């Protein structure tokens, strides 16, 4: 008997049958004596359809009007889900982002939650109602509608779980949980029973795409117990928590692959102090996140600086650098967007030297060339050719998980 | 240089091209130096599509959740229209019903506007922005979304015109204005340059379907100058005002036809005082509007009472009466839903006796039987068989307008 926040993604509410299925999961939880707040995304392709409608009218529409438009998607899925629950005979109310008290900053399209006024939601829970809340949205100080950016519904759910002091936040999706690798790439990949926030965070950032990384950060900060599970199969999911029970020999928890990266090389820079600072403060000003950085001595007293950015920032990064070519003093910029970042993640790694070496060995044995390397306490990332990315994930997974007999 | 409220119906914003067309009309008005507030309906069939989605999930969904669902329609059309105006380079902002300050009572699905807080709209107008407002919706005291019922966008526009003290309220639709009859039925019907509120009100109530009658009532109460015109042709429309200039010989302004009526006859009532009161107070309690009433002496010390209701209320009216059969003491109820109400409307009628007689003569000459008659200061309505309704409109129109040489 506690308070459970459940989040359902777009594929879980894609049509009438799936909405009824979600309504069954919610009412089943309610029937077991829990208070339930459910956070829903927009149905299936609704958001993409709305974006296409806008693009037809104005490809450069303001983000303020885009948010006004896109926020209708969750309002539709939530009211429909409430109707399905009404049909099952349970008390229910659907609430928009502003009705549920989500106040954000004014960064339209990518807003941050500033606070959640829980008054309305608590009043509805007091009345024993099931509360259905639109994910992904809120209002700013001007009372204009904002959206949290793609995947923001996870963040909405975790934020609600935090302010309501929920006992559990369940993230329902179309996969059974968190896997040691993408099962479409590595057939032998298996589901993890538990994972730590930090590991999940690295996996989310690295492209595992199960959970939005902002939501994991928030869950970690507020100590929210998360569970990732399927809305279709009813099987137990993966628990995300502060400390996970890890098998003695289980050093890594997964292999992730991010194909949405590109590498820039600024070639022929003068070999003088402060040049790296100039480049990366310029990119920071443009709001471009830089990931792996490699600095090398070039020919004739010059050096090169290489780094990765997300593919969508590639053009802007290049333009920003070219615009300051004379001030920075480089020869030219090389670009490679046919690359992928493959990573191993594991909280057990830090106490087990040799994990990185084992990863490199696996790649070497498979004849896969490593472009760049980056490491942290709980992950090792390498840059490989895009065409070899899936094979890299497979051989790394084989090397680590086969040895341990499939966990 | 004044403030103009413009309302655009669903067919005027049905697709991207039409939204661009509406954006052109709005910006053209703005360019001439006016402040513009535009009220939009949902695109084309959006509302029907949403209703179908809901019916698939729960045919008996609560009206509260239906309003939550349906209100997304105008939010989509308004944000898209704002984007089209942005693309033309004008300052613009779209506002939902609650953002624009529409506060209503809690009659979900058929709410009444209680007040409009103009603060936000005025602030945007001060900033020289074009303001696009979702029609048809508001919020109640619980901050839940309500809708005003079908055609409510007209009412939203007139309400805004009233509270903003607008100089003009233009209702853009898919016809050129108000006609002397439905041009699809009477090819010679012609457009009226001007019409009084009262005439328009009778025409709206009688099924002319150009303007929502609640909006005309409100325009009359607050003295708002209305203009009905086409968003497609650019031709001058019909002005609706307190006193219209009427040609000397122009006694009537139009012939209307309402095919959505049904007649009930309560047969064999005891011929005692108070029986009519009992019947109609019973129906009033059920919220059923009664129109034409006819009371006749029946056989053997009993009498019959006949009256018309809208077709959609027929079953409920019959059930309510049957449930009180013993208290009311009647023999049986006759029902006829194959009828239509044909009316002539005209402010000039009151000073010109013989108008009704001329109407009856036209029907007599055409061999069309009159079932029931009802008159007011500015209209005469008759009930005819549904199969003869269009011909009745035609011969009445011929009789009045041919004589005057097409106005």
PDB file of C-alpha atoms in Angstrom, chain B residues 118-303:
ATOM      1  CA  UNK B 118      -8.444  40.322 -20.682  1.00  0.00           C
ATOM      2  CA  UNK B 119      -5.089  40.928 -18.995  1.00  0.00           C
ATOM      3  CA  UNK B 120      -2.993  38.615 -21.152  1.00  0.00           C
ATOM      4  CA  UNK B 121      -4.653  39.495 -24.473  1.00  0.00           C
ATOM      5  CA  UNK B 122      -4.313  43.222 -23.776  1.00  0.00           C
ATOM      6  CA  UNK B 123      -0.652  42.791 -22.815  1.00  0.00           C
ATOM      7  CA  UNK B 124       0.015  41.027 -26.117  1.00  0.00           C
ATOM      8  CA  UNK B 125      -1.877  43.699 -28.090  1.00  0.00           C
ATOM      9  CA  UNK B 126       0.170  46.365 -26.289  1.00  0.00           C
ATOM     10  CA  UNK B 127       3.255  44.592 -27.618  1.00  0.00           C
ATOM     11  CA  UNK B 128       1.742  44.977 -31.112  1.00  0.00           C
ATOM     12  CA  UNK B 129       1.331  41.236 -31.462  1.00  0.00           C
ATOM     13  CA  UNK B 130      -1.415  39.598 -33.486  1.00  0.00           C
ATOM     14  CA  UNK B 131      -3.263  37.390 -30.999  1.00  0.00           C
ATOM     15  CA  UNK B 132      -4.643  33.998 -32.065  1.00  0.00           C
ATOM     16  CA  UNK B 133      -7.111  32.520 -29.581  1.00  0.00           C
ATOM     17  CA  UNK B 134      -8.609  29.026 -29.456  1.00  0.00           C
ATOM     18  CA  UNK B 135     -12.374  29.257 -29.826  1.00  0.00           C
ATOM     19  CA  UNK B 136     -14.899  26.967 -28.169  1.00  0.00           C
ATOM     20  CA  UNK B 137     -13.118  26.536 -24.835  1.00  0.00           C
ATOM     21  CA  UNK B 138     -12.288  27.854 -21.382  1.00  0.00           C
ATOM     22  CA  UNK B 139     -11.648  26.637 -17.851  1.00  0.00           C
ATOM     23  CA  UNK B 140     -13.991  26.364 -14.881  1.00  0.00           C
ATOM     24  CA  UNK B 141     -13.370  27.160 -11.211  1.00  0.00           C
ATOM     25  CA  UNK B 142     -11.583  23.827 -10.717  1.00  0.00           C
ATOM     26  CA  UNK B 143      -9.157  24.822 -13.510  1.00  0.00           C
ATOM     27  CA  UNK B 144     -10.540  22.002 -15.630  1.00  0.00           C
ATOM     28  CA  UNK B 145     -10.918  22.535 -19.354  1.00  0.00           C
ATOM     29  CA  UNK B 146     -14.474  23.066 -20.606  1.00  0.00           C
ATOM     30  CA  UNK B 147     -15.918  23.445 -24.098  1.00  0.00           C
ATOM     31  CA  UNK B 148     -18.801  25.682 -25.124  1.00  0.00           C
ATOM     32  CA  UNK B 149     -20.495  23.101 -27.319  1.00  0.00           C
ATOM     33  CA  UNK B 150     -20.698  22.983 -31.092  1.00  0.00           C
ATOM     34  CA  UNK B 151     -20.553  26.394 -32.754  1.00  0.00           C
ATOM     35  CA  UNK B 152     -19.138  27.857 -29.551  1.00  0.00           C
ATOM     36  CA  UNK B 153     -16.261  29.514 -31.397  1.00  0.00           C
ATOM     37  CA  UNK B 154     -18.691  32.188 -32.649  1.00  0.00           C
ATOM     38  CA  UNK B 155     -19.595  32.855 -29.027  1.00  0.00           C
ATOM     39  CA  UNK B 156     -15.907  33.000 -28.029  1.00  0.00           C
ATOM     40  CA  UNK B 157     -15.288  35.615 -30.728  1.00  0.00           C
ATOM     41  CA  UNK B 158     -18.260  37.804 -29.793  1.00  0.00           C
ATOM     42  CA  UNK B 159     -17.396  37.547 -26.075  1.00  0.00           C
ATOM     43  CA  UNK B 160     -13.847  38.700 -26.799  1.00  0.00           C
ATOM     44  CA  UNK B 161     -15.166  41.522 -28.991  1.00  0.00           C
ATOM     45  CA  UNK B 162     -17.427  42.583 -26.100  1.00  0.00           C
ATOM     46  CA  UNK B 163     -14.816  42.595 -23.316  1.00  0.00           C
ATOM     47  CA  UNK B 164     -12.163  44.164 -25.538  1.00  0.00           C
ATOM     48  CA  UNK B 165     -14.631  46.801 -26.820  1.00  0.00           C
ATOM     49  CA  UNK B 166     -13.743  45.824 -30.368  1.00  0.00           C
ATOM     50  CA  UNK B 167     -14.886  48.025 -33.221  1.00  0.00           C
ATOM     51  CA  UNK B 168     -15.994  45.063 -35.316  1.00  0.00           C
ATOM     52  CA  UNK B 169     -16.363  41.304 -35.058  1.00  0.00           C
ATOM     53  CA  UNK B 170     -15.984  39.500 -38.379  1.00  0.00           C
ATOM     54  CA  UNK B 171     -17.233  35.937 -38.649  1.00  0.00           C
ATOM     55  CA  UNK B 172     -15.408  34.289 -41.563  1.00  0.00           C
ATOM     56  CA  UNK B 173     -17.083  31.186 -42.900  1.00  0.00           C
ATOM     57  CA  UNK B 174     -17.425  29.198 -46.124  1.00  0.00           C
ATOM     58  CA  UNK B 175     -20.390  31.188 -47.488  1.00  0.00           C
ATOM     59  CA  UNK B 176     -20.467  34.808 -48.635  1.00  0.00           C
ATOM     60  CA  UNK B 177     -22.922  35.963 -45.987  1.00  0.00           C
ATOM     61  CA  UNK B 178     -26.557  35.616 -44.986  1.00  0.00           C
ATOM     62  CA  UNK B 179     -28.892  34.686 -47.820  1.00  0.00           C
ATOM     63  CA  UNK B 180     -32.650  35.050 -48.258  1.00  0.00           C
ATOM     64  CA  UNK B 181     -32.786  31.229 -48.289  1.00  0.00           C
ATOM     65  CA  UNK B 182     -30.411  28.294 -48.579  1.00  0.00           C
ATOM     66  CA  UNK B 183     -28.934  28.715 -52.111  1.00  0.00           C
ATOM     67  CA  UNK B 184     -28.678  24.928 -52.446  1.00  0.00           C
ATOM     68  CA  UNK B 185     -32.482  24.758 -52.135  1.00  0.00           C
ATOM     69  CA  UNK B 186     -33.447  28.042 -53.789  1.00  0.00           C
ATOM     70  CA  UNK B 187     -31.069  28.926 -56.643  1.00  0.00           C
ATOM     71  CA  UNK B 188     -32.440  32.488 -56.878  1.00  0.00           C
ATOM     72  CA  UNK B 189     -31.709  33.206 -53.199  1.00  0.00           C
ATOM     73  CA  UNK B 190     -29.551  36.325 -52.858  1.00  0.00           C
ATOM     74  CA  UNK B 191     -27.225  37.710 -50.221  1.00  0.00           C
ATOM     75  CA  UNK B 192     -28.435  40.326 -47.744  1.00  0.00           C
ATOM     76  CA  UNK B 193     -26.284  43.410 -47.284  1.00  0.00           C
ATOM     77  CA  UNK B 194     -27.583  43.994 -43.769  1.00  0.00           C
ATOM     78  CA  UNK B 195     -29.806  42.259 -41.231  1.00  0.00           C
ATOM     79  CA  UNK B 196     -30.893  43.089 -37.666  1.00  0.00           C
ATOM     80  CA  UNK B 197     -29.806  41.047 -34.625  1.00  0.00           C
ATOM     81  CA  UNK B 198     -33.381  39.887 -34.112  1.00  0.00           C
ATOM     82  CA  UNK B 199     -33.777  38.724 -37.681  1.00  0.00           C
ATOM     83  CA  UNK B 200     -30.419  36.973 -37.533  1.00  0.00           C
ATOM     84  CA  UNK B 201     -31.426  35.386 -34.252  1.00  0.00           C
ATOM     85  CA  UNK B 202     -34.605  33.982 -35.745  1.00  0.00           C
ATOM     86  CA  UNK B 203     -32.692  32.772 -38.784  1.00  0.00           C
ATOM     87  CA  UNK B 204     -29.973  31.188 -36.629  1.00  0.00           C
ATOM     88  CA  UNK B 205     -32.483  29.483 -34.362  1.00  0.00           C
ATOM     89  CA  UNK B 206     -34.500  28.378 -37.366  1.00  0.00           C
ATOM     90  CA  UNK B 207     -31.639  26.480 -38.871  1.00  0.00           C
ATOM     91  CA  UNK B 208     -29.872  28.927 -41.197  1.00  0.00           C
ATOM     92  CA  UNK B 209     -26.637  27.681 -39.561  1.00  0.00           C
ATOM     93  CA  UNK B 210     -24.533  30.685 -40.524  1.00  0.00           C
ATOM     94  CA  UNK B 211     -24.095  31.986 -36.986  1.00  0.00           C
ATOM     95  CA  UNK B 212     -24.450  30.298 -33.614  1.00  0.00           C
ATOM     96  CA  UNK B 213     -27.523  31.855 -31.963  1.00  0.00           C
ATOM     97  CA  UNK B 214     -25.803  32.315 -28.600  1.00  0.00           C
ATOM     98  CA  UNK B 215     -23.253  34.508 -30.348  1.00  0.00           C
ATOM     99  CA  UNK B 216     -25.978  36.664 -31.934  1.00  0.00           C
ATOM    100  CA  UNK B 217     -27.736  37.085 -28.581  1.00  0.00           C
ATOM    101  CA  UNK B 218     -24.485  38.193 -27.025  1.00  0.00           C
ATOM    102  CA  UNK B 219     -23.697  40.559 -29.906  1.00  0.00           C
ATOM    103  CA  UNK B 220     -27.132  42.151 -29.494  1.00  0.00           C
ATOM    104  CA  UNK B 221     -26.735  42.472 -25.717  1.00  0.00           C
ATOM    105  CA  UNK B 222     -23.358  44.200 -26.009  1.00  0.00           C
ATOM    106  CA  UNK B 223     -24.073  46.044 -29.258  1.00  0.00           C
ATOM    107  CA  UNK B 224     -21.222  44.384 -31.169  1.00  0.00           C
ATOM    108  CA  UNK B 225     -21.180  45.079 -34.917  1.00  0.00           C
ATOM    109  CA  UNK B 226     -21.023  41.691 -36.604  1.00  0.00           C
ATOM    110  CA  UNK B 227     -20.113  40.878 -40.171  1.00  0.00           C
ATOM    111  CA  UNK B 228     -20.548  37.452 -41.736  1.00  0.00           C
ATOM    112  CA  UNK B 229     -18.280  36.914 -44.729  1.00  0.00           C
ATOM    113  CA  UNK B 230     -16.374  34.302 -46.706  1.00  0.00           C
ATOM    114  CA  UNK B 231     -12.730  33.485 -46.053  1.00  0.00           C
ATOM    115  CA  UNK B 232     -12.461  32.211 -49.622  1.00  0.00           C
ATOM    116  CA  UNK B 233     -13.951  34.820 -51.988  1.00  0.00           C
ATOM    117  CA  UNK B 234     -12.964  38.140 -50.440  1.00  0.00           C
ATOM    118  CA  UNK B 235     -16.426  39.535 -51.275  1.00  0.00           C
ATOM    119  CA  UNK B 236     -18.293  41.891 -48.923  1.00  0.00           C
ATOM    120  CA  UNK B 237     -20.381  39.997 -46.404  1.00  0.00           C
ATOM    121  CA  UNK B 238     -23.588  40.619 -44.489  1.00  0.00           C
ATOM    122  CA  UNK B 239     -23.599  43.119 -41.641  1.00  0.00           C
ATOM    123  CA  UNK B 240     -25.590  42.273 -38.515  1.00  0.00           C
ATOM    124  CA  UNK B 241     -26.589  45.312 -36.436  1.00  0.00           C
ATOM    125  CA  UNK B 242     -29.308  46.819 -34.265  1.00  0.00           C
ATOM    126  CA  UNK B 243     -31.137  48.638 -37.084  1.00  0.00           C
ATOM    127  CA  UNK B 244     -30.675  47.643 -40.672  1.00  0.00           C
ATOM    128  CA  UNK B 245     -31.618  49.832 -43.574  1.00  0.00           C
ATOM    129  CA  UNK B 246     -34.486  47.999 -45.154  1.00  0.00           C
ATOM    130  CA  UNK B 247     -35.902  48.707 -48.544  1.00  0.00           C
ATOM    131  CA  UNK B 248     -39.400  50.092 -48.323  1.00  0.00           C
ATOM    132  CA  UNK B 249     -41.059  47.059 -49.816  1.00  0.00           C
ATOM    133  CA  UNK B 250     -38.677  44.509 -48.240  1.00  0.00           C
ATOM    134  CA  UNK B 251     -40.869  42.976 -45.545  1.00  0.00           C
ATOM    135  CA  UNK B 252     -38.998  39.792 -44.924  1.00  0.00           C
ATOM    136  CA  UNK B 253     -35.289  39.105 -44.920  1.00  0.00           C
ATOM    137  CA  UNK B 254     -35.232  35.386 -45.442  1.00  0.00           C
ATOM    138  CA  UNK B 255     -36.839  31.984 -45.576  1.00  0.00           C
ATOM    139  CA  UNK B 256     -35.409  29.398 -43.226  1.00  0.00           C
ATOM    140  CA  UNK B 257     -35.943  25.686 -42.922  1.00  0.00           C
ATOM    141  CA  UNK B 258     -35.284  23.425 -39.945  1.00  0.00           C
ATOM    142  CA  UNK B 259     -35.475  19.723 -40.706  1.00  0.00           C
ATOM    143  CA  UNK B 260     -34.299  18.619 -37.267  1.00  0.00           C
ATOM    144  CA  UNK B 261     -37.685  18.855 -35.579  1.00  0.00           C
ATOM    145  CA  UNK B 262     -40.226  16.277 -34.498  1.00  0.00           C
ATOM    146  CA  UNK B 263     -43.815  16.577 -33.352  1.00  0.00           C
ATOM    147  CA  UNK B 264     -45.367  14.869 -30.331  1.00  0.00           C
ATOM    148  CA  UNK B 265     -49.084  14.710 -29.753  1.00  0.00           C
ATOM    149  CA  UNK B 266     -50.327  13.792 -26.270  1.00  0.00           C
ATOM    150  CA  UNK B 267     -53.737  12.334 -27.083  1.00  0.00           C
ATOM    151  CA  UNK B 268     -56.772  11.904 -24.823  1.00  0.00           C
ATOM    152  CA  UNK B 269     -55.964  14.248 -21.948  1.00  0.00           C
ATOM    153  CA  UNK B 270     -58.685  15.077 -19.440  1.00  0.00           C
ATOM    154  CA  UNK B 271     -60.131  18.506 -20.279  1.00  0.00           C
ATOM    155  CA  UNK B 272     -59.183  20.123 -16.984  1.00  0.00           C
ATOM    156  CA  UNK B 273     -57.191  23.253 -16.007  1.00  0.00           C
ATOM    157  CA  UNK B 274     -53.443  23.017 -15.435  1.00  0.00           C
ATOM    158  CA  UNK B 275     -52.784  20.071 -17.687  1.00  0.00           C
ATOM    159  CA  UNK B 276     -50.612  22.110 -20.112  1.00  0.00           C
ATOM    160  CA  UNK B 277     -48.661  23.484 -17.182  1.00  0.00           C
ATOM    161  CA  UNK B 278     -47.980  19.953 -15.896  1.00  0.00           C
ATOM    162  CA  UNK B 279     -46.734  18.712 -19.259  1.00  0.00           C
ATOM    163  CA  UNK B 280     -44.429  21.614 -20.042  1.00  0.00           C
ATOM    164  CA  UNK B 281     -42.977  22.008 -16.557  1.00  0.00           C
ATOM    165  CA  UNK B 282     -42.141  18.281 -16.702  1.00  0.00           C
ATOM    166  CA  UNK B 283     -40.308  18.786 -19.999  1.00  0.00           C
ATOM    167  CA  UNK B 284     -38.562  21.915 -18.715  1.00  0.00           C
ATOM    168  CA  UNK B 285     -37.260  19.891 -15.784  1.00  0.00           C
ATOM    169  CA  UNK B 286     -35.754  17.469 -18.336  1.00  0.00           C
ATOM    170  CA  UNK B 287     -34.130  20.445 -20.092  1.00  0.00           C
ATOM    171  CA  UNK B 288     -36.135  19.852 -23.265  1.00  0.00           C
ATOM    172  CA  UNK B 289     -36.980  22.916 -25.325  1.00  0.00           C
ATOM    173  CA  UNK B 290     -40.501  22.981 -26.721  1.00  0.00           C
ATOM    174  CA  UNK B 291     -41.258  25.125 -29.755  1.00  0.00           C
ATOM    175  CA  UNK B 292     -44.634  25.297 -31.524  1.00  0.00           C
ATOM    176  CA  UNK B 293     -47.576  24.297 -29.295  1.00  0.00           C
ATOM    177  CA  UNK B 294     -51.096  23.479 -30.427  1.00  0.00           C
ATOM    178  CA  UNK B 295     -53.954  22.595 -28.085  1.00  0.00           C
ATOM    179  CA  UNK B 296     -57.120  21.080 -29.472  1.00  0.00           C
ATOM    180  CA  UNK B 297     -60.340  19.782 -28.076  1.00  0.00           C
ATOM    181  CA  UNK B 298     -60.488  16.028 -28.611  1.00  0.00           C
ATOM    182  CA  UNK B 299     -63.373  13.573 -28.610  1.00  0.00           C
ATOM    183  CA  UNK B 300     -65.483  12.801 -25.519  1.00  0.00           C
ATOM    184  CA  UNK B 301     -64.464  15.536 -23.052  1.00  0.00           C
ATOM    185  CA  UNK B 302     -60.778  14.929 -23.703  1.00  0.00           C
ATOM    186  CA  UNK B 303     -58.284  17.112 -25.538  1.00  0.00           C
TER     187      UNK B 303
END
